[in-house]
Coordinates of C-alpha atoms and ligand atoms in Angstrom, one line a residue:
X1360 CA 0.3 26.4 3.4
X1361 CA -2.3 25.3 0.9
X1362 CA -1.3 26.1 -2.7
X1363 CA -3.8 27.5 -5.1
X1364 CA -3.7 24.3 -7.1
X1365 CA -4.5 22.2 -4.1
X1366 CA -7.3 24.6 -3.1
X1367 CA -8.7 24.1 -6.6
X1368 CA -8.3 20.3 -6.5
X1369 CA -10.3 20.0 -3.2
X1370 CA -12.8 22.7 -4.0
X1371 CA -16.4 21.4 -3.1
X1372 CA -15.0 18.0 -2.1
X1373 CA -16.0 16.4 1.2
X1374 CA -14.7 12.9 0.8
X1375 CA -11.4 12.1 -0.9
X1376 CA -9.9 8.6 -1.2
X1377 CA -6.3 7.7 -1.7
X1378 CA -5.9 4.2 -3.3
X1379 CA -3.1 2.4 -5.1
X1380 CA -3.3 1.6 -8.8
X1381 CA -0.4 -0.9 -8.8
X1382 CA 0.9 -3.6 -6.4
X1383 CA 1.1 -1.5 -3.2
X1384 CA 3.9 0.7 -1.7
X1385 CA 3.2 3.6 -4.0
X1386 CA 3.0 6.3 -1.3
X1387 CA -0.5 6.1 0.2
X1388 CA 1.0 7.0 3.6
X1389 CA 2.6 10.1 2.2
X1390 CA -0.6 11.3 0.6
X1391 CA -2.9 10.4 3.5
X1392 CA -0.6 12.4 5.7
X1393 CA -0.6 15.2 3.1
X1394 CA -4.4 15.4 3.0
X1395 CA -4.6 14.9 6.8
X1396 CA -2.3 17.9 7.4
X1397 CA -3.6 20.2 4.7
X1398 CA -7.3 19.3 4.5
X1399 CA -9.1 16.5 6.2
X1400 CA -10.8 16.3 9.6
X1401 CA -11.2 12.5 9.6
X1402 CA -8.8 9.9 8.2
X1403 CA -10.1 6.3 7.9
X1404 CA -8.6 3.0 6.8
X1405 CA -10.9 0.4 5.3
X1406 CA -9.0 -2.7 4.3
X1407 CA -6.1 -5.0 5.2
X1408 CA -4.2 -5.0 8.5
X1409 CA -0.6 -4.9 9.5
X1410 CA 0.5 -6.3 6.1
X1411 CA 0.5 -2.6 5.2
X1412 CA 3.6 -0.4 5.7
X1413 CA 2.7 3.2 5.2
X1414 CA 5.6 5.7 5.4
X1415 CA 5.2 9.4 6.2
X1416 CA 8.1 11.9 6.2
X1417 CA 7.6 15.2 8.1
X1418 CA 10.4 17.7 8.1
X1419 CA 12.8 14.9 7.2
X1420 CA 11.7 12.6 9.9
X1421 CA 10.3 9.2 8.9
X1422 CA 7.5 7.2 10.5
X1423 CA 6.0 3.9 9.4
X1424 CA 2.5 2.9 10.2
X1425 CA 1.0 -0.6 9.8
X1426 CA -2.5 -0.4 11.3
X1427 CA -2.9 3.1 12.3
X1428 CA -4.1 5.6 9.7
X1429 CA -1.3 7.9 8.5
X1430 CA -3.2 10.9 9.9
X1431 CA -2.5 9.9 13.4
X1432 CA 0.3 12.5 13.9
X1433 CA -2.5 15.1 13.5
X1434 CA -4.4 13.8 16.5
X1435 CA -3.4 16.7 18.7
X1436 CA -5.2 19.1 16.3
X1437 CA -8.4 17.2 17.0
X1438 CA -8.3 15.1 13.8
X1439 CA -10.1 11.8 14.0
X1440 CA -8.4 8.6 12.9
X1441 CA -10.5 5.5 12.2
X1442 CA -9.7 1.8 11.8
X1443 CA -12.7 0.7 9.8
X1444 CA -15.0 -2.3 9.7
X1445 CA -13.3 -3.8 6.7
X1446 CA -9.9 -4.2 8.4
X1447 CA -8.4 -7.2 10.1
X1448 CA -6.7 -6.2 13.3
X1449 CA -3.9 -7.9 15.3
X1450 CA -4.6 -6.3 18.7
X1451 CA -1.0 -7.0 19.9
X1452 CA 0.4 -5.3 16.9
X1453 CA -2.0 -2.4 17.3
X1454 CA -0.9 -1.9 21.0
X1455 CA 2.7 -2.0 19.9
X1456 CA 2.1 0.8 17.5
X1457 CA 0.2 2.8 20.2
X1458 CA 3.2 2.3 22.5
X1459 CA 5.5 3.7 19.7
X1460 CA 3.3 6.8 19.7
X1461 CA 3.5 7.1 23.4
X1462 CA 7.3 7.0 23.2
X1463 CA 7.3 9.9 20.8
X1464 CA 4.7 11.8 22.7
X1465 CA 2.2 11.6 19.9
X1466 CA -1.4 11.6 21.2
X1467 CA -4.2 9.3 20.0
X1468 CA -7.1 10.7 21.9
X1469 CA -9.4 10.8 18.9
X1470 CA -8.6 7.3 17.6
X1471 CA -11.6 5.0 16.8
X1472 CA -11.5 1.3 16.2
X1473 CA -14.5 -0.4 14.5
X1474 CA -16.3 -2.9 16.7
X1475 CA -17.0 -4.7 13.5
X1476 CA -13.4 -5.2 12.3
X1477 CA -12.2 -8.8 12.5
X1478 CA -9.5 -9.9 14.8
X1479 CA -6.3 -11.6 13.7
X1480 CA -5.7 -14.4 16.2
X1481 CA -2.4 -16.1 16.9
X1482 CA -3.5 -19.2 14.9
X1483 CA -4.0 -17.0 11.8
X1484 CA -0.5 -15.9 12.0
X1485 CA 0.9 -19.4 12.5
X1486 CA -1.1 -20.8 9.6
X1487 CA -0.1 -17.9 7.3
X1488 CA 3.6 -18.4 8.1
X1489 CA 3.4 -22.2 7.6
X1490 CA 1.5 -22.0 4.3
X1491 CA 2.0 -18.7 2.5
X1492 CA 5.0 -16.8 3.5
X1493 CA 8.0 -18.4 1.9
X1494 CA 8.2 -17.8 -1.8
X1495 CA 11.2 -20.1 -1.9
X1496 CA 9.0 -23.0 -0.9
X1497 CA 6.3 -22.2 -3.4
X1498 CA 4.1 -19.9 -1.3
X1499 CA 2.8 -16.6 -2.6
X1500 CA 5.2 -14.7 -0.3
X1501 CA 2.6 -13.2 2.0
X1502 CA 3.7 -10.8 4.7
X1503 CA 3.1 -13.5 7.3
X1504 CA 0.8 -11.4 9.4
X1505 CA -2.2 -13.7 9.3
X1506 CA -4.2 -11.7 6.8
X1507 CA -5.4 -14.5 4.5
X1508 CA -6.5 -16.9 7.2
X1509 CA -8.3 -14.2 9.1
X1510 CA -10.3 -13.1 6.1
X1511 CA -10.9 -16.8 5.3
X1512 CA -12.6 -17.2 8.7
X1513 CA -14.5 -14.0 8.1
X1514 CA -15.9 -15.2 4.8
X1515 CA -16.6 -18.7 6.3
X1516 CA -18.7 -16.9 8.9
X1517 CA -16.8 -18.0 11.9
X1518 CA -14.5 -15.0 12.4
X1519 CA -14.1 -13.1 15.7
X1520 CA -15.0 -9.4 15.6
X1521 CA -13.5 -6.8 17.9
X1522 CA -16.9 -6.5 19.7
X1523 CA -16.6 -10.2 20.6
X1524 CA -13.5 -9.6 22.6
X1525 CA -15.6 -7.8 25.2
X1526 CA -18.1 -10.6 25.8
X1527 CA -16.4 -13.5 27.4
X1528 CA -19.2 -16.0 26.8
X1529 CA -19.4 -15.2 23.1
X1530 CA -15.6 -15.3 22.8
X1531 CA -15.4 -18.7 24.5
X1532 CA -18.1 -20.1 22.3
X1533 CA -16.5 -18.9 19.1
X1534 CA -13.0 -20.0 20.0
X1535 CA -14.2 -23.5 21.0
X1536 CA -16.0 -23.7 17.7
X1537 CA -13.0 -22.5 15.7
X1538 CA -10.7 -25.1 17.3
X1539 CA -11.7 -27.9 14.9
X1540 CA -10.4 -25.9 11.9
X1541 CA -6.9 -25.6 13.4
X1542 CA -6.4 -29.1 14.8
X1543 CA -2.6 -28.7 14.8
X1544 CA -2.6 -25.7 17.0
X1545 CA -3.9 -26.7 20.4
X1546 CA -6.1 -23.7 20.9
X1547 CA -7.0 -23.1 24.5
X1548 CA -9.5 -20.5 25.4
X1549 CA -8.1 -19.7 28.8
X1550 CA -4.6 -19.2 27.5
X1551 CA -5.8 -17.0 24.6
X1552 CA -7.8 -14.9 27.1
X1553 CA -4.9 -14.5 29.5
X1554 CA -2.5 -13.5 26.7
X1555 CA -4.8 -11.0 25.0
X1556 CA -6.4 -9.4 28.0
X1557 CA -3.9 -6.5 28.4
X1558 CA -4.4 -5.6 24.7
X1559 CA -8.2 -5.9 25.0
X1560 CA -8.1 -3.6 28.0
X1561 CA -5.9 -1.1 26.2
X1562 CA -8.0 -0.8 23.1
X1563 CA -11.4 -0.8 24.9
X1564 CA -11.9 3.0 25.2
X1565 CA -11.4 3.4 21.4
X1566 CA -13.9 0.8 20.2
X1567 CA -16.9 2.4 18.6
X1568 CA -19.6 1.8 16.0
X1569 CA -17.5 3.6 13.4
X1570 CA -20.0 3.2 10.6
X1571 CA -22.5 5.2 12.6
X1572 CA -19.7 7.7 13.6
X1573 CA -18.5 8.2 10.0
X1574 CA -22.0 8.9 8.8
X1575 CA -22.4 11.4 11.6
X1576 CA -19.2 13.1 10.5
X1577 CA -20.4 13.1 6.9
X1578 CA -23.7 14.7 7.9
X1579 CA -21.8 17.3 10.0
X1580 CA -19.9 18.3 6.8
X1581 CA -16.5 17.1 8.2
X1582 CA -13.9 16.5 5.5
X1583 CA -13.0 12.8 5.2
X1584 CA -9.8 11.2 3.7
X1585 CA -10.1 7.5 3.1
X1586 CA -6.7 5.8 3.2
X1587 CA -6.4 2.7 1.0
X1588 CA -4.0 -0.1 1.7
X1589 CA -2.3 -2.6 -0.6
X1590 CA -3.1 -2.0 -4.3
X1591 CA -5.6 -2.7 -7.0
X1592 CA -3.5 -5.5 -8.6
X1593 CA -3.3 -7.3 -5.2
X1594 CA -7.1 -7.2 -4.9
X1595 CA -9.0 -10.4 -4.4
X1596 CA -11.4 -9.2 -7.1
X1597 CA -9.1 -7.4 -9.6
X1598 CA -5.6 -8.6 -8.9
X1599 CA -3.3 -11.3 -10.4
X1600 CA -5.1 -14.1 -8.6
X1601 CA -4.0 -16.2 -6.7
X1602 CA -1.0 -13.9 -6.1
X1603 CA -3.1 -11.4 -4.2
X1604 CA -4.1 -10.3 -0.7
X1605 CA -7.4 -11.3 0.7
X1606 CA -9.3 -8.0 0.6
X1607 CA -10.4 -5.7 -2.2
X1608 CA -8.3 -2.5 -2.0
X1609 CA -10.1 -0.9 -4.9
X1610 CA -12.2 2.2 -4.2
X1611 CA -15.2 -0.1 -3.8
X1612 CA -13.7 -2.3 -1.1
X1613 CA -12.0 0.6 0.5
X1614 CA -15.1 2.7 0.8
X1615 CA -17.2 -0.2 2.0
X1616 CA -14.4 -1.0 4.5
X1617 CA -15.0 2.4 6.2
X1618 CA -18.8 2.0 6.1
X1619 CA -19.3 4.4 3.1
X1620 CA -20.5 3.9 -0.4
X1621 CA -18.0 4.4 -3.3
X1622 CA -20.5 6.9 -4.7
X1623 CA -20.1 9.0 -1.6
X1624 CA -16.5 9.7 -2.6
X1625 CA -16.1 13.0 -4.3
X1626 CA -12.5 12.4 -5.5
X1627 CA -10.6 9.2 -5.8
X1628 CA -6.9 9.6 -6.3
X1629 CA -5.2 6.4 -7.6
X1630 CA -1.4 6.3 -7.0
X1631 CA 1.0 5.1 -9.7
X1632 CA 4.7 5.0 -9.3
X1633 CA 6.2 6.5 -12.4
X1634 CA 8.2 5.8 -14.5
X1635 CA 9.2 2.7 -12.6
X1636 CA 7.0 0.4 -10.5
X1637 CA 7.5 -2.3 -7.9
X1638 CA 6.0 -5.5 -6.6
X1639 CA 6.9 -7.5 -3.5
X1640 CA 6.1 -11.2 -3.1
X1641 CA 5.4 -13.7 -5.9
X1642 CA 3.2 -13.2 -8.9
X1643 CA 3.2 -11.9 -12.5
X1644 CA 4.9 -8.5 -13.2
X1645 CA 5.0 -8.2 -17.0
X1646 CA 7.3 -5.2 -17.1
X1647 CA 9.8 -6.4 -14.5
X1648 CA 13.4 -5.6 -15.3
X1649 CA 15.3 -8.8 -15.4
X1650 CA 12.1 -10.9 -15.6
X1651 CA 12.3 -14.3 -13.9
X1652 CA 15.9 -13.8 -12.8
X1653 CA 14.7 -10.7 -10.8
X1654 CA 11.7 -12.5 -9.4
X1655 CA 13.9 -15.5 -8.2
X1656 CA 16.5 -13.2 -6.8
X1657 CA 14.0 -11.1 -4.8
X1658 CA 12.3 -14.3 -3.6
X1659 CA 15.4 -14.9 -1.5
X1660 CA 14.0 -12.0 0.6
X1661 CA 16.2 -10.8 3.4
X1662 CA 19.2 -12.7 2.0
X1663 CA 19.2 -10.0 -0.7
X1664 CA 18.4 -7.0 1.5
X1665 CA 19.8 -3.6 1.1
X1666 CA 23.1 -4.3 2.9
X1667 CA 23.7 -7.3 0.6
X1668 CA 23.0 -5.3 -2.5
X1669 CA 25.2 -2.4 -1.4
X1670 CA 28.1 -4.8 -0.7
X1671 CA 27.6 -7.1 -3.8
X1672 CA 26.6 -4.7 -6.5
X1673 CA 28.4 -1.6 -5.4
X1674 CA 31.4 -3.3 -4.0
X1675 CA 31.5 -0.9 -0.9
X1676 CA 33.7 2.1 -0.8
X1677 CA 32.9 5.7 -1.8
X1678 CA 31.0 7.2 -4.7
X1679 CA 27.9 5.3 -3.8
X1680 CA 25.6 7.7 -5.7
X1681 CA 27.6 7.5 -8.9
X1682 CA 27.8 3.7 -8.7
X1683 CA 24.1 3.5 -8.3
X1684 CA 23.5 5.7 -11.3
X1685 CA 25.9 3.6 -13.3
X1686 CA 23.9 0.5 -12.4
X1687 CA 20.6 2.2 -13.4
X1688 CA 22.1 2.8 -16.8
X1689 CA 23.5 -0.7 -17.2
X1690 CA 22.9 -2.6 -20.4
X1691 CA 21.9 -5.6 -18.4
X1692 CA 18.2 -5.3 -17.4
X1693 CA 18.6 -7.3 -14.2
X1694 CA 21.3 -4.9 -13.0
X1695 CA 19.3 -1.9 -14.1
X1696 CA 16.5 -3.2 -11.9
X1697 CA 18.9 -3.5 -9.0
X1698 CA 20.1 0.1 -9.7
X1699 CA 16.6 1.4 -9.6
X1700 CA 15.9 -0.5 -6.3
X1701 CA 18.9 1.1 -4.7
X1702 CA 18.3 4.5 -6.1
X1703 CA 14.7 4.5 -5.0
X1704 CA 15.2 2.6 -1.7
X1705 CA 12.7 -0.1 -2.6
X1706 CA 12.9 -2.4 0.4
X1707 CA 9.7 -3.4 2.2
X1708 CA 8.4 -1.1 4.9
X1709 CA 6.9 -4.1 6.7
X1710 CA 9.2 -7.0 5.8
X1711 CA 12.4 -5.3 4.5
X1712 CA 12.3 -7.6 1.5
X1713 CA 13.8 -6.2 -1.8
X1714 CA 10.9 -5.0 -4.0
X1715 CA 11.0 -6.2 -7.6
X1716 CA 11.4 -3.3 -10.0
X1717 CA 10.2 -2.7 -13.6
X1718 CA 8.9 0.0 -15.9
X1719 CA 5.5 1.5 -15.2
X1720 CA 2.8 -0.5 -17.0
X1721 CA 0.2 1.6 -18.7
X1722 CA -1.8 -1.4 -19.6
X1723 CA -2.4 -2.0 -15.9
X1724 CA -3.1 1.7 -15.3
X1725 CA -5.7 1.7 -18.1
X1726 CA -7.6 -1.0 -16.2
X1727 CA -7.1 0.8 -12.9
X1728 CA -8.8 3.9 -14.5
X1729 CA -11.9 1.8 -15.1
X1730 CA -12.1 0.6 -11.5
X1731 CA -10.7 3.5 -9.5
X1732 CA -11.5 6.4 -11.8
X1733 CA -9.4 8.7 -13.9
X1734 CA -7.5 10.8 -11.4
X1735 CA -3.9 9.8 -10.8
X1736 CA -1.1 10.7 -8.5
X1737 CA 2.4 9.9 -9.8
X1738 CA 5.0 9.2 -7.1
X1739 CA 8.8 8.6 -6.9
X1740 CA 9.3 10.5 -10.1
X1741 CA 12.4 12.0 -8.6
X1742 CA 14.0 8.6 -7.9
X1743 CA 15.0 8.0 -11.5
X1744 CA 17.1 11.2 -11.7
X1745 CA 20.3 10.3 -13.5
X1746 CA 18.9 7.5 -15.7
X1747 CA 19.8 8.3 -19.3
X1748 CA 16.5 6.9 -20.5
X1749 CA 13.4 5.4 -19.1
X1750 CA 10.7 3.1 -20.4
X1751 CA 6.9 2.8 -20.2
X1752 CA 5.0 -0.4 -21.0
X1753 CA 2.2 0.2 -23.5
X1754 CA 1.4 -3.4 -24.5
X1755 CA 1.6 -7.1 -23.5
X1756 CA 2.9 -9.3 -26.4
X1757 CA 1.8 -12.9 -26.8
X1758 CA 2.6 -15.0 -29.9
X1759 CA 3.3 -12.0 -32.0
X1760 CA 0.2 -10.0 -31.2
X1761 CA -0.1 -7.0 -28.8
X1762 CA -2.7 -7.0 -26.1
X1763 CA -3.6 -3.6 -24.5
X1764 CA -6.2 -4.8 -22.0
X1765 CA -5.4 -6.3 -18.7
X1766 CA -6.8 -9.8 -17.9
X1767 CA -6.6 -10.8 -14.2
X1768 CA -5.3 -14.2 -15.0
X1769 CA -2.0 -15.0 -13.3
X1770 CA -1.0 -17.7 -15.7
X1771 CA -1.6 -15.7 -18.8
X1772 CA 0.2 -12.6 -17.5
X1773 CA 3.3 -14.8 -16.8
X1774 CA 3.6 -15.7 -20.5
X1775 CA 3.4 -12.2 -22.0
X1776 CA 6.3 -9.9 -22.8
X1777 CA 6.2 -6.2 -22.3
X1778 CA 6.2 -3.7 -25.2
X1779 CA 8.2 -0.7 -24.0
X1780 CA 8.5 2.8 -25.4
X1781 CA 11.6 4.7 -24.2
X1782 CA 11.9 8.4 -23.3
X1783 CA 14.8 10.7 -22.6
X1784 CA 15.9 10.6 -19.0
X1785 CA 16.3 13.6 -16.6
X1786 CA 18.4 14.9 -13.7
X1787 CA 17.3 16.1 -10.3
X1788 CA 13.7 17.3 -10.2
X1789 CA 13.1 17.3 -6.4
X1790 CA 13.1 21.1 -6.1
X1791 CA 10.5 21.7 -8.9
X1792 CA 7.1 22.8 -7.7
X1793 CA 5.5 23.8 -11.0
X1794 CA 4.4 21.2 -13.5
X1795 CA 5.5 23.3 -16.5
X1796 CA 9.1 23.3 -15.2
X1797 CA 9.4 19.5 -15.5
X1798 CA 11.8 18.1 -18.1
X1799 CA 10.5 17.6 -21.6
X1800 CA 11.0 13.8 -21.9
X1801 CA 9.0 13.4 -18.7
X1802 CA 6.2 15.7 -19.8
X1803 CA 6.0 13.8 -23.1
X1804 CA 5.7 10.5 -21.3
X1805 CA 3.0 11.9 -19.0
X1806 CA 1.1 13.1 -22.0
X1807 CA 1.3 9.7 -23.8
X1808 CA 0.4 7.9 -20.6
X1809 CA -2.7 10.1 -20.1
X1810 CA -3.8 9.5 -23.7
X1811 CA -3.3 5.8 -23.5
X1812 CA -5.1 5.3 -20.2
X1813 CA -7.7 7.9 -20.4
X1814 CA -6.6 9.2 -17.0
X1815 CA -5.4 12.6 -15.8
X1816 CA -2.4 13.2 -13.6
X1817 CA -3.4 15.6 -10.8
X1818 CA -0.4 15.4 -8.5
X1819 CA 3.3 14.6 -9.1
X1820 CA 5.4 13.6 -6.1
X1821 CA 9.1 14.5 -6.3
X1822 CA 10.3 13.4 -2.9
X1823 CA 9.2 11.6 0.3
X1824 CA 8.6 14.7 2.4
X1825 CA 5.0 15.9 2.8
X1826 CA 5.5 19.0 0.7
X1827 CA 7.8 17.7 -2.0
X1828 CA 4.7 17.7 -4.1
X1829 CA 3.5 19.3 -7.3
X1830 CA -0.3 19.8 -7.6
X1831 CA -1.1 20.4 -11.2
Ligands
LIG1967 P1 2.5 2.9 0.9 O1 2.5 1.5 1.4 O2 1.7 3.1 -0.4 O3 2.2 4.0 1.9 O4 4.0 3.2 0.5 P2 5.4 2.8 1.3 O5 5.5 3.7 2.5 O6 5.4 1.4 1.6 O7 6.5 3.1 0.2 C1 6.7 4.3 -0.4 C2 8.1 4.8 -0.1 O8 8.4 5.8 -1.0 C3 8.3 5.4 1.3 O9 9.6 5.1 1.7 C4 8.0 6.9 1.1 O10 8.6 7.7 2.1 C5 8.6 7.0 -0.3 N1 8.0 8.1 -1.1 C6 6.7 8.4 -1.3 N2 6.6 9.3 -2.3 C7 7.9 9.5 -2.8 C8 8.4 10.4 -3.8 O11 7.7 11.0 -4.5 N3 9.8 10.4 -3.9 C9 10.6 9.6 -3.2 N4 11.9 9.7 -3.4 N5 10.1 8.8 -2.2 C10 8.8 8.8 -2.0
LIG1968 P1 0.8 -1.4 1.5 O1 -0.4 -1.0 2.1 C1 2.9 -4.3 -1.0 C2 1.5 -8.5 -0.8 C3 2.4 -9.5 -0.2 C4 2.0 -10.8 -0.9 C5 0.5 -10.6 -1.1 C6 -0.3 -11.3 0.0 O2 2.0 -1.1 2.3 O3 0.9 -1.0 0.1 P2 -0.8 -10.8 2.5 O4 0.2 -10.7 3.7 O5 -1.6 -9.6 2.3 O6 -1.6 -12.0 2.6 O7 0.2 -11.0 1.3 O8 0.3 -9.2 -1.0 N1 1.2 -7.3 0.0 C7 1.7 -6.1 -0.2 N2 2.6 -5.6 -1.1 N3 2.4 -3.5 -0.2 C8 1.4 -3.9 0.7 O9 0.8 -3.0 1.5 C9 1.1 -5.2 0.8 N4 0.2 -6.0 1.5 C10 0.3 -7.2 1.0 O10 3.8 -9.1 -0.4 O11 2.6 -10.8 -2.2
LIG1969 MG1 3.8 0.0 1.9

């Protein structure tokens, strides 16, 4: 059922993009699925690869996608899902995701894979794991999926495109040329070909000139939902460099990654977790609860996974929910952050790592408005039910002065302290479907946030399920 407010929001729109205005994991999957099921004919991803973990929940059932667009469960209705030219694709990982669909009897007849996307090869994964993954040993804490090395080869003009997989001569030539850049890896063309040929065969029927296809769909008047990956502050252009991913997940990089122009997009919706936010991996996070202690603790990764936290911070036993609420209301900011992580289930969809938690940063959102436009979606608002108060960061303090503009300089961001305004907390809001019924403290915070950032909140998400959604 399409609500009146949703009908108004999409009125006269042909291309809508869902991007993240924070550090990823804000609910792009939920909203790509939402627009796929209620509106779009075509769903296209434009950046990143299987570093992404996009969760959708339909009738209480959860699915996580890494490479496939989150509209894939709508395939049987004839909806087209596209892996765009800006993506980096691990074909083995892609085939594993397709096999998952097969097990669940979900069709993918209308899937399209760009012939121009780059291929993540085994040596990219090995190099990424050796150099970037472990935060403990000073790496940036990448997802270890080979993303950085693959984009590096793309930029250095020696990458392998999907189309190259179908031309043995070109592939052999390229692989033999690439060898010198990975001297420690003993790359052998014949071995690579043997290992990858089942995957190459499986994806072949879906490989297309997707740039041509998407323009055809546009000209036919089909409704297109562009699904962003990662987040603006992980962008190679706008993020907290060098603690970033290697693509540009802003609306510009995302549109270009599906073969469109950002100006073709009629509505960009930038997602913000509110009133708390998260980051996974290393890098500055000015409003992090517990500061450096939280960053170091989360850097331990799976050693501090959900089971560890339940055991250590809740001490096992009954009354789990009450104990989590107690932690969320702790006077100790680090423990408060742990409480929010437990309450909101903030553990990586791809790596299961604990996500660092902190108050939503309006300074970052103000910058995001400049790049991704003024329309916001707030997600996970329900997760903070039970917190007596919540904070929003409206300034970055350095040497006694307050800065309200974001500067993408990792070192500088590490030194600042957040300036937080507190609001009255709220109880369960997951059943609310009308904006005016939201609690007063929350509405006040939304109003202040809009005024500070110049943005406008169009949608409020009050649960993981597709329709636990308020369109304003
Ligand atoms: P993505 O990478 O942006 O697609 O986000 P992830 O899937 O990595 O993480 C978002 C998590 O929050 C998933 O577990 C979603 O099911 C869940 N989620 C999304 N929106 C909401 C919401 O409004 N409330 C709650 N409680 N969970 C949500
Ligand atoms: P979705 O699409 C959250 C982070 C990693 C690391 C940095 C670089 O689910 O929101 P990479 O493997 O890309 O080279 O890692 O970026 N990162 C993400 N964090 N959500 C994501 O994707 C992410 N993709 C990458 O944790 O800090
Ligand atoms: Mg995610």
